[in-house]
Short mmCIF file of C-alpha atoms in Angstrom, two decimals:
data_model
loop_
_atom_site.label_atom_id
_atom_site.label_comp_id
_atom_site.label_asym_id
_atom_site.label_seq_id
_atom_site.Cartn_x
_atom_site.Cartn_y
_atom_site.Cartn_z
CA UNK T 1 4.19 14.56 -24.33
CA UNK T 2 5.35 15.25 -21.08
CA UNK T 3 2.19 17.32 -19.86
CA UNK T 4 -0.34 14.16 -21.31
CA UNK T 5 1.71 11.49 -18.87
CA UNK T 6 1.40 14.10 -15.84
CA UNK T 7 -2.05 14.34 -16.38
CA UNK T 8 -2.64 10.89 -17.31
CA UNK T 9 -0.18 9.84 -14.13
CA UNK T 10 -1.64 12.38 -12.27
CA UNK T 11 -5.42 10.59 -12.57
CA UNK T 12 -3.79 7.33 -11.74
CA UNK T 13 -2.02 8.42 -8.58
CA UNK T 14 -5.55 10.45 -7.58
CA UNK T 15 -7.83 7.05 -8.35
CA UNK T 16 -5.14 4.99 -5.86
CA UNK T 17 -5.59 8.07 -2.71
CA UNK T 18 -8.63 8.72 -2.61
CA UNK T 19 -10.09 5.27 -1.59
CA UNK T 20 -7.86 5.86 1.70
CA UNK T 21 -10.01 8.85 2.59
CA UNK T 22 -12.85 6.16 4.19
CA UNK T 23 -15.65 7.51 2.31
CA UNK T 24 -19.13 5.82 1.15
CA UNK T 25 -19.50 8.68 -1.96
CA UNK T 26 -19.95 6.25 -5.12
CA UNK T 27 -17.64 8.23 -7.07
CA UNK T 28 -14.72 7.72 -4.36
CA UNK T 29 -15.30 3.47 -3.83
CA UNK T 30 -15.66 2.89 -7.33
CA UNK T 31 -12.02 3.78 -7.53
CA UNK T 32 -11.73 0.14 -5.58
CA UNK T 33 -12.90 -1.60 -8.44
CA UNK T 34 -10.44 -0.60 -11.90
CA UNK T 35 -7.24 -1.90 -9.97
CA UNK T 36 -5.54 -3.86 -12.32
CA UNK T 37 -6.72 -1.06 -14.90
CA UNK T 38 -4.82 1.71 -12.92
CA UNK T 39 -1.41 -0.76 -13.12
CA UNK T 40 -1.89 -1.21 -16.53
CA UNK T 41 -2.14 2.66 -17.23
CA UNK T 42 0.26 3.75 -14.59
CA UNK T 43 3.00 1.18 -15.62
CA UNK T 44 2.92 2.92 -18.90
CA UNK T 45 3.16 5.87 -17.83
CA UNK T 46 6.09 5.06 -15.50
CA UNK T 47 7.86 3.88 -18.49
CA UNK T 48 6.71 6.81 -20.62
CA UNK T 49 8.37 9.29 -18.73
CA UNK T 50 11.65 7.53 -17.66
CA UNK T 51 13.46 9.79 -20.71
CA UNK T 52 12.01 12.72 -18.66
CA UNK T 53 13.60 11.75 -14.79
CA UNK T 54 17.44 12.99 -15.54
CA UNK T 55 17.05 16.33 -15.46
CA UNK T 56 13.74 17.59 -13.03
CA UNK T 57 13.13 19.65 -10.35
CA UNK T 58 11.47 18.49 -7.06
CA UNK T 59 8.19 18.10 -8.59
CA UNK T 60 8.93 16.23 -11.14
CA UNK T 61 10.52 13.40 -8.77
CA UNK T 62 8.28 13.49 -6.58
CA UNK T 63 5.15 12.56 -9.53
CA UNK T 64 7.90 9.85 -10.19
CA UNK T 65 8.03 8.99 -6.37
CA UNK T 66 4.14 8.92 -6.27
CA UNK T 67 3.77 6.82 -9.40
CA UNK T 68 6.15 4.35 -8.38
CA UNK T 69 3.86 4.43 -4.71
CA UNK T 70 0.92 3.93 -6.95
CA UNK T 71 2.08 1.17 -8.55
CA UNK T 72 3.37 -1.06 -5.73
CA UNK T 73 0.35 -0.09 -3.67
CA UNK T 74 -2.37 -1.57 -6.57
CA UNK T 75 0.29 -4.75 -7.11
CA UNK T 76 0.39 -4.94 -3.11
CA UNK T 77 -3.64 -5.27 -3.38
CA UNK T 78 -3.97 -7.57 -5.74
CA UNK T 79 -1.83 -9.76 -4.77
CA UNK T 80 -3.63 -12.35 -2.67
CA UNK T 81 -5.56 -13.28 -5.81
CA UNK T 82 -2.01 -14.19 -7.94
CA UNK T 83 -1.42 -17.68 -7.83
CA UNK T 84 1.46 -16.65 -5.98
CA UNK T 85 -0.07 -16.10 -2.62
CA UNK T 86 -0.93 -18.56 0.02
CA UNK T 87 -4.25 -20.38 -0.99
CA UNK T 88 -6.32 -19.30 1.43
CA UNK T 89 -8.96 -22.92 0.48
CA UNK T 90 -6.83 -26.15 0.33
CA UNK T 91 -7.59 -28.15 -2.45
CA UNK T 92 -9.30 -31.32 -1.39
CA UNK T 93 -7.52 -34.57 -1.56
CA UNK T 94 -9.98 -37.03 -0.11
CA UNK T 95 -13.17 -36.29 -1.78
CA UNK T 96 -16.55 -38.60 -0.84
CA UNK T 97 -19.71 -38.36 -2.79
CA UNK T 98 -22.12 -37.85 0.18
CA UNK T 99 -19.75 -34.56 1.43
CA UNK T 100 -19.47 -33.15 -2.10
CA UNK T 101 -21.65 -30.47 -4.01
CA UNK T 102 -21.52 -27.84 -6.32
CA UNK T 103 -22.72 -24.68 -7.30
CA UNK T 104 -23.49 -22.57 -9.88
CA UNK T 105 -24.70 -18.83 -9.75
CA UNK T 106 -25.51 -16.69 -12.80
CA UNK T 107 -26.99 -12.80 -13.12
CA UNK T 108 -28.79 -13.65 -15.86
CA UNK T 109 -29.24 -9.72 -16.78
CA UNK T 110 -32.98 -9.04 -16.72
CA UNK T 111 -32.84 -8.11 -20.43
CA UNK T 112 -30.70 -10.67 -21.56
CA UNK T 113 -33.13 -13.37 -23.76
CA UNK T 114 -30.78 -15.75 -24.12
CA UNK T 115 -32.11 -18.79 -21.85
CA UNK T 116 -31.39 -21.42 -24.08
CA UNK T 117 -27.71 -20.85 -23.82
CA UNK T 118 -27.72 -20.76 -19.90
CA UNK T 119 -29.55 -23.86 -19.73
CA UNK T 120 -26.76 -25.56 -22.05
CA UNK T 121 -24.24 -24.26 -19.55
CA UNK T 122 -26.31 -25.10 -17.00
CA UNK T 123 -26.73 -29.07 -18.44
CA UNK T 124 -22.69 -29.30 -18.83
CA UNK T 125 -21.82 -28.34 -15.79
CA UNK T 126 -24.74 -30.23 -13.77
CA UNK T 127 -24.42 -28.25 -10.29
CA UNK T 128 -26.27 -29.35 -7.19
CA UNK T 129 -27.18 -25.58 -6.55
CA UNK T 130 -28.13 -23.07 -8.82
CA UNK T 131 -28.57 -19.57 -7.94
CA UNK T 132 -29.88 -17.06 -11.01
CA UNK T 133 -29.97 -13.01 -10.23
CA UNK T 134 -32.25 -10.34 -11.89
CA UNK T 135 -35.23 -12.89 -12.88
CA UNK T 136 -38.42 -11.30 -13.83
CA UNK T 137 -41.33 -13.43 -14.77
CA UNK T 138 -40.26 -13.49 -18.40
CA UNK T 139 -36.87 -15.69 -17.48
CA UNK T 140 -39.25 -17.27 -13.99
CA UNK T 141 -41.15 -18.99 -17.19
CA UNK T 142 -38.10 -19.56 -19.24
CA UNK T 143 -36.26 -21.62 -16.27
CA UNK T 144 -39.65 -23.69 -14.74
CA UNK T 145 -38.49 -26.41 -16.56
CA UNK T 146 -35.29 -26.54 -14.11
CA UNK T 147 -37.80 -27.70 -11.58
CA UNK T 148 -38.19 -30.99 -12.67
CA UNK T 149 -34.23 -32.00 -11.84
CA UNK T 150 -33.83 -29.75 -8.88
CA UNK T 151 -37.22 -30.14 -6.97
CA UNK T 152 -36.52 -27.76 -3.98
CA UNK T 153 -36.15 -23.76 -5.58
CA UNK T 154 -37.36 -20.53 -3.99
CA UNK T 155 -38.81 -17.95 -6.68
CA UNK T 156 -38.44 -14.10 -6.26
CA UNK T 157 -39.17 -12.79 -9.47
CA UNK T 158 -39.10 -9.07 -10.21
CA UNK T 159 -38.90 -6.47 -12.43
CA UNK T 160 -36.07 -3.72 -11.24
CA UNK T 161 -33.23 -6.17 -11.52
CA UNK T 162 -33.04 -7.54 -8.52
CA UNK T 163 -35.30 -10.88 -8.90
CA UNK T 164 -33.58 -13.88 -7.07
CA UNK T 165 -34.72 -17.64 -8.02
CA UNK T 166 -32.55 -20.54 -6.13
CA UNK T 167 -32.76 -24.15 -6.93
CA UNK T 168 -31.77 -27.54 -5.73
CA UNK T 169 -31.42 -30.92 -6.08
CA UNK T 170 -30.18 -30.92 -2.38
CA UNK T 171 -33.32 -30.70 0.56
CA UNK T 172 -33.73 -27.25 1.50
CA UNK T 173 -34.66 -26.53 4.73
CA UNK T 174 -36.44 -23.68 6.16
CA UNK T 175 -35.99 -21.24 3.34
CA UNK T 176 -36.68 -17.35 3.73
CA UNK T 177 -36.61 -14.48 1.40
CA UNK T 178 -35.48 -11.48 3.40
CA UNK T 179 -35.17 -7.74 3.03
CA UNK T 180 -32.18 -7.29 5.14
CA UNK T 181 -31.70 -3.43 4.18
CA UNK T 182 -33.37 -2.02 1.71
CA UNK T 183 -37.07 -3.01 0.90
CA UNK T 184 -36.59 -3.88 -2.81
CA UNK T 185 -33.59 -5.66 -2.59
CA UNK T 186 -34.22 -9.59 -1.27
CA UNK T 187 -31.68 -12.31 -0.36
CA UNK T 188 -32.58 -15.54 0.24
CA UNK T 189 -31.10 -17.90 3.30
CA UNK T 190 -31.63 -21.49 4.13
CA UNK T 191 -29.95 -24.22 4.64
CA UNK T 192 -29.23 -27.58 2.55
CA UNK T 193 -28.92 -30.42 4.29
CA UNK T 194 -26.09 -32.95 2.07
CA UNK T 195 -26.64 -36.86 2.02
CA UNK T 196 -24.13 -37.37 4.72
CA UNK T 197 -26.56 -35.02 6.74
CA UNK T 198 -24.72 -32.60 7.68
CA UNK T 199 -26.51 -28.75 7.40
CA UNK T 200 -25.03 -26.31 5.13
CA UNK T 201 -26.34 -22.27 5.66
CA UNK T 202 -26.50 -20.66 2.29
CA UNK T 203 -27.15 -17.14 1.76
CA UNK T 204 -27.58 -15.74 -1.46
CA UNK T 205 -27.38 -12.28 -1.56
CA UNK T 206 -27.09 -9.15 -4.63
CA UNK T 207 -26.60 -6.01 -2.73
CA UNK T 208 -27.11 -2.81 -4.93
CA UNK T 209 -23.99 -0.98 -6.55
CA UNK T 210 -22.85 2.19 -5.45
CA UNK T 211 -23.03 3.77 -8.83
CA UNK T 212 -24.90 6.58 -10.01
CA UNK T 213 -28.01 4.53 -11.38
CA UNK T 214 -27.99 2.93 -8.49
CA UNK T 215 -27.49 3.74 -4.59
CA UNK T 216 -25.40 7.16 -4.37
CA UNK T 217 -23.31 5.71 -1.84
CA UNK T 218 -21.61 2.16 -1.01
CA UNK T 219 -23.35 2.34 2.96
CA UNK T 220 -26.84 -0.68 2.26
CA UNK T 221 -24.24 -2.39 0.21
CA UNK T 222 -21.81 -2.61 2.90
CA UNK T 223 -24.38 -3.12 5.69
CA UNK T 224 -26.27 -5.91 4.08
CA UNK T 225 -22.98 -8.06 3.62
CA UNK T 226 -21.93 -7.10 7.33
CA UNK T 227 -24.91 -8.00 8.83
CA UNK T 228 -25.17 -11.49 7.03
CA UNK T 229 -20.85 -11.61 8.26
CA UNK T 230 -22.15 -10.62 11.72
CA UNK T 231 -24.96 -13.72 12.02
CA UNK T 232 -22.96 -16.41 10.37
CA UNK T 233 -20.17 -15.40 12.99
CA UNK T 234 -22.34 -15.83 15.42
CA UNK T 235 -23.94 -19.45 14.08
CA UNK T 236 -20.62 -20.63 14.08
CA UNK T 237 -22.08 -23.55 11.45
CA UNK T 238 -20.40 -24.41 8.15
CA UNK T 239 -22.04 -21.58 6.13
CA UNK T 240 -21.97 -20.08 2.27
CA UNK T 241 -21.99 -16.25 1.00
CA UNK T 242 -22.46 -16.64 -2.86
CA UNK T 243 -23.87 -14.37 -5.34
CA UNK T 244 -23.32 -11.24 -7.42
CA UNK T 245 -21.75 -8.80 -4.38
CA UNK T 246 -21.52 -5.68 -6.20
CA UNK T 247 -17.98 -5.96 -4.89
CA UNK T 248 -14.86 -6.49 -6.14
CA UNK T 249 -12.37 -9.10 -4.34
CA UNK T 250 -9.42 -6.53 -3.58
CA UNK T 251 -11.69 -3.74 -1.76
CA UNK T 252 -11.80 -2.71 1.76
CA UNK T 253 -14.85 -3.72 1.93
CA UNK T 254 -14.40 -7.17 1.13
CA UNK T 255 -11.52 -7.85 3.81
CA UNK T 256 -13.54 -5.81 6.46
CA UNK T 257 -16.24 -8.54 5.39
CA UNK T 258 -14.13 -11.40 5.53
CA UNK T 259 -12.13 -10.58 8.77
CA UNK T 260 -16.18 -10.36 10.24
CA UNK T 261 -17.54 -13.01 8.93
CA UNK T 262 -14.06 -15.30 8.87
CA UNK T 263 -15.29 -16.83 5.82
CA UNK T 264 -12.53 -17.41 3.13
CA UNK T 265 -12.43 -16.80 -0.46
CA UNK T 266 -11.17 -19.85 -2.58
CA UNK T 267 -10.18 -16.98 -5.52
CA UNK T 268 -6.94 -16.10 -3.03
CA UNK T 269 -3.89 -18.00 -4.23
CA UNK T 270 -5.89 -18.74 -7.16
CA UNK T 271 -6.40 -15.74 -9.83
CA UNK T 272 -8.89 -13.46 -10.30
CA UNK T 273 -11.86 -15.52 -11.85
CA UNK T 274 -13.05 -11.75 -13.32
CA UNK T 275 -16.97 -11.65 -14.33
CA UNK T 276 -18.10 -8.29 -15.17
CA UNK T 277 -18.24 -7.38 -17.41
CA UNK T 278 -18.65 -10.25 -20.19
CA UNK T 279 -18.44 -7.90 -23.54
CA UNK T 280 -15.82 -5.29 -22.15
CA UNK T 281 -12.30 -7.48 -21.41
CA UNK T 282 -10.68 -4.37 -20.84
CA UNK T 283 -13.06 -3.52 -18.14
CA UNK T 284 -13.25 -7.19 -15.65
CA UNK T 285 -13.46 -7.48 -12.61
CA UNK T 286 -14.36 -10.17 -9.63
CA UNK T 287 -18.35 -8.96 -8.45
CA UNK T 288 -19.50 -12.67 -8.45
CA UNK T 289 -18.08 -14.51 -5.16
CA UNK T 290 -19.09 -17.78 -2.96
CA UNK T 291 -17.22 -17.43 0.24
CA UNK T 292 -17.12 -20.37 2.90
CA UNK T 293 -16.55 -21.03 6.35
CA UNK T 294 -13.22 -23.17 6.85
CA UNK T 295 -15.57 -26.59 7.44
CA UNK T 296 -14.69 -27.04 3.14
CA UNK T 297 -11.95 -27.45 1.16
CA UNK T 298 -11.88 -26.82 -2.63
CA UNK T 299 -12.74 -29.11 -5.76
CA UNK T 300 -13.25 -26.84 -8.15
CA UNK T 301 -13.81 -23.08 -9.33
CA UNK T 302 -14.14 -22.07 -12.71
CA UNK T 303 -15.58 -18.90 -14.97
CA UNK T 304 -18.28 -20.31 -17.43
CA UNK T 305 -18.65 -19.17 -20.81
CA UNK T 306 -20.45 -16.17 -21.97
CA UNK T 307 -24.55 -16.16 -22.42
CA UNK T 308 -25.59 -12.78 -23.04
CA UNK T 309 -25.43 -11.46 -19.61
CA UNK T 310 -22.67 -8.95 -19.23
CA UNK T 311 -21.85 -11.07 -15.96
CA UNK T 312 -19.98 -14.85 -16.59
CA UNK T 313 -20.98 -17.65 -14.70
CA UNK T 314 -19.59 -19.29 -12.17
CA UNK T 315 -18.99 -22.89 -10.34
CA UNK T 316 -17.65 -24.13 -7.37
CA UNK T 317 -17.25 -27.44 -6.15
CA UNK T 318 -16.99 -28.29 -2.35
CA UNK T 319 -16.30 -30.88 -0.30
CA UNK T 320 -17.31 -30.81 3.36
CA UNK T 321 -14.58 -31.82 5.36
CA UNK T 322 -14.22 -31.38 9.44
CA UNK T 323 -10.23 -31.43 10.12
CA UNK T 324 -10.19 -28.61 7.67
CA UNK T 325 -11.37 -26.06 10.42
CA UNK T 326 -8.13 -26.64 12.18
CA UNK T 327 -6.10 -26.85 9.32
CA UNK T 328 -7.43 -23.68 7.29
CA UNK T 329 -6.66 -20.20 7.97
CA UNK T 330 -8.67 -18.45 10.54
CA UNK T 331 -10.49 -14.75 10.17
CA UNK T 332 -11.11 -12.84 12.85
CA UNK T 333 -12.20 -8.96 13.14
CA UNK T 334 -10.59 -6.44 15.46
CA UNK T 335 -11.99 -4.21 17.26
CA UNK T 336 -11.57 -1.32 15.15
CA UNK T 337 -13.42 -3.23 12.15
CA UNK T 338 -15.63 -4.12 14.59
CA UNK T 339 -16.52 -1.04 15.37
CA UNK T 340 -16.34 0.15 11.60
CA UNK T 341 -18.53 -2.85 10.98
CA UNK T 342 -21.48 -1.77 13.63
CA UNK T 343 -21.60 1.99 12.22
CA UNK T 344 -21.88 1.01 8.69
CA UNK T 345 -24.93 -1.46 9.82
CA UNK T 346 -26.77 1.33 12.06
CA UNK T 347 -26.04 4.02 9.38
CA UNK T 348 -27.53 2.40 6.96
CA UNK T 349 -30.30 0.61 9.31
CA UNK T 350 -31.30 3.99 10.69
#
């Protein structure tokens, strides 16, 4: 008994280290993702081998001492999305119809054949915005009739998973499908201008996972969402990130992205909205994100319900709203992740 929880403790404490070492290797930043898992486990544990603590030898407490570490290390990560952080998005209060508009983004999964569900959720929960990943020509055909109520869309259909398709009831304006780092991977960026006029920048991106069967290392994943940080820091313009990241909400990653980028994530102070994957409970986490500059506050953001896809939808509801820049929260890079920022770009660039 003893031997399984130093082994089993022993994986836990290794899966919580080995993310400090810096590394792009898939097999070391996928240990960002399973946080909550690693609590779960290594709270057991802890409690497993309490009957075992009286009597040890310096090894022994010092497993103890490094469980313990693991634990309030995981907790101390998670944390921001607990409702029992600071929101980091106020909630509006003063919400007008021309400043107001929602969104709703869905990875389909390419395989998945269940349209007619989406388009249900899609009818209840009547977004402004709707952004679908992994479209191939097969769902392209299933969705055209999505055109008629949201006249303005930009198609990218294709068949290794990474198919894009926006569309809008709001005006687009100049829209562009780009291959920021990798040629088969596209994003799509325009802007949507809202009845009170005011210009919104939307980027919808769906970097590729570091995971075996996909890139071998987290470096294009990283670069793509820096460089889109990097120009809508620059822009300076009220501005969305929203789509299926390939990231969790609690990684490095993620904050290095955020402190570039100073756009804020309404799922701080909130909970963890998990969305991957839909069949496994046991095995959720946060990939699917809309981040915003501090021009918005928040009106809603809610999981949808399950359509096939191992990914859940999800909505958001914003309301554009000027004195929030001064009364938000306000992101700003060093220049260490600065720095970290521009070698992960020309690594992967080069």
């Amino acid at each position: 008994m003893k031997t399984a929880l130093i082994i089993i403790g022993s994986l836990m404490i290794t899966g919580t280290l080995l993310p400090f070492l810096k590394r792009d290797e898939w097999w070391i930043r996928s240990f960002d993702f399973p946080r909550l898992q690693i609590v779960f486990i290594s709270g057991a544990v802890f409690i497993a081998y309490l009957p075992f603590i009286t009597d040890t030898g310096l090894a022994d407490k010092l497993f103890f001492a490094l469980l313990f570490f693991c634990l309030l290390y995981q907790c101390y990560m998670m944390y921001p999305y607990t409702p029992f952080a600071k929101k980091q998005v106020q909630q509006s209060q003063k919400i007008a119809k021309e400043s107001t508009f929602s969104l709703l983004f869905a990875n389909v999964l390419m395989e998945n054949r269940n349209s007619e569900e989406l388009k249900k959720i899609i009818d209840g929960a009547d977004p402004d915005i709707i952004l679908t990943a992994e479209i191939d020509e097969w769902w392209q055909k299933e969705l055209q009739e999505l055109e008629d109520l949201y006249p303005y869309n930009i198609q990218c259909p294709q068949d290794n998973h990474y198919g894009m398709a926006l569309y809008s009831r709001i005006k687009l304006i100049n829209p562009e499908i780009k291959f920021l780092i990798e040629s088969h991977i596209p994003s799509i960026h325009v802007q949507a201008r809202l009845d009170s006029g005011k210009k919104i920048n939307l980027r919808c991106l769906h970097p590729e996972p570091p995971f075996i069967n996909g890139d071998d290392e987290s470096t294009d994943r990283d670069a793509e969402l820096l460089v889109v940080g990097k120009e809508l820091k620059s822009l300076n313009e009220p501005a969305i990130v929203f789509g299926d990241l390939n990231d969790v909400a609690w990684s490095r990653t993620n904050y290095l992205f955020q402190d570039v980028s100073g756009l804020l994530d309404p799922r701080v102070g909130r909970g963890f909205y998990n969305t991957f994957h839909a069949k496994y409970p046991f095995l959720r986490f946060p990939l699917d994100h809309a981040f915003h500059t501090n021009h918005f506050r928040l009106v809603d953001f809610r999981r949808l319900p399950f359509f096939g896809s191992d990914h859940f939808p999800v909505y958001i509801e914003l309301s554009y709203e000027p004195d929030a820049e001064n009364e938000q929260q306000k992101l700003h890079a060093d220049k260490s992740e600065q720095d970290e920022a521009d070698e992960k770009i020309e690594e992967a660039v080069v």
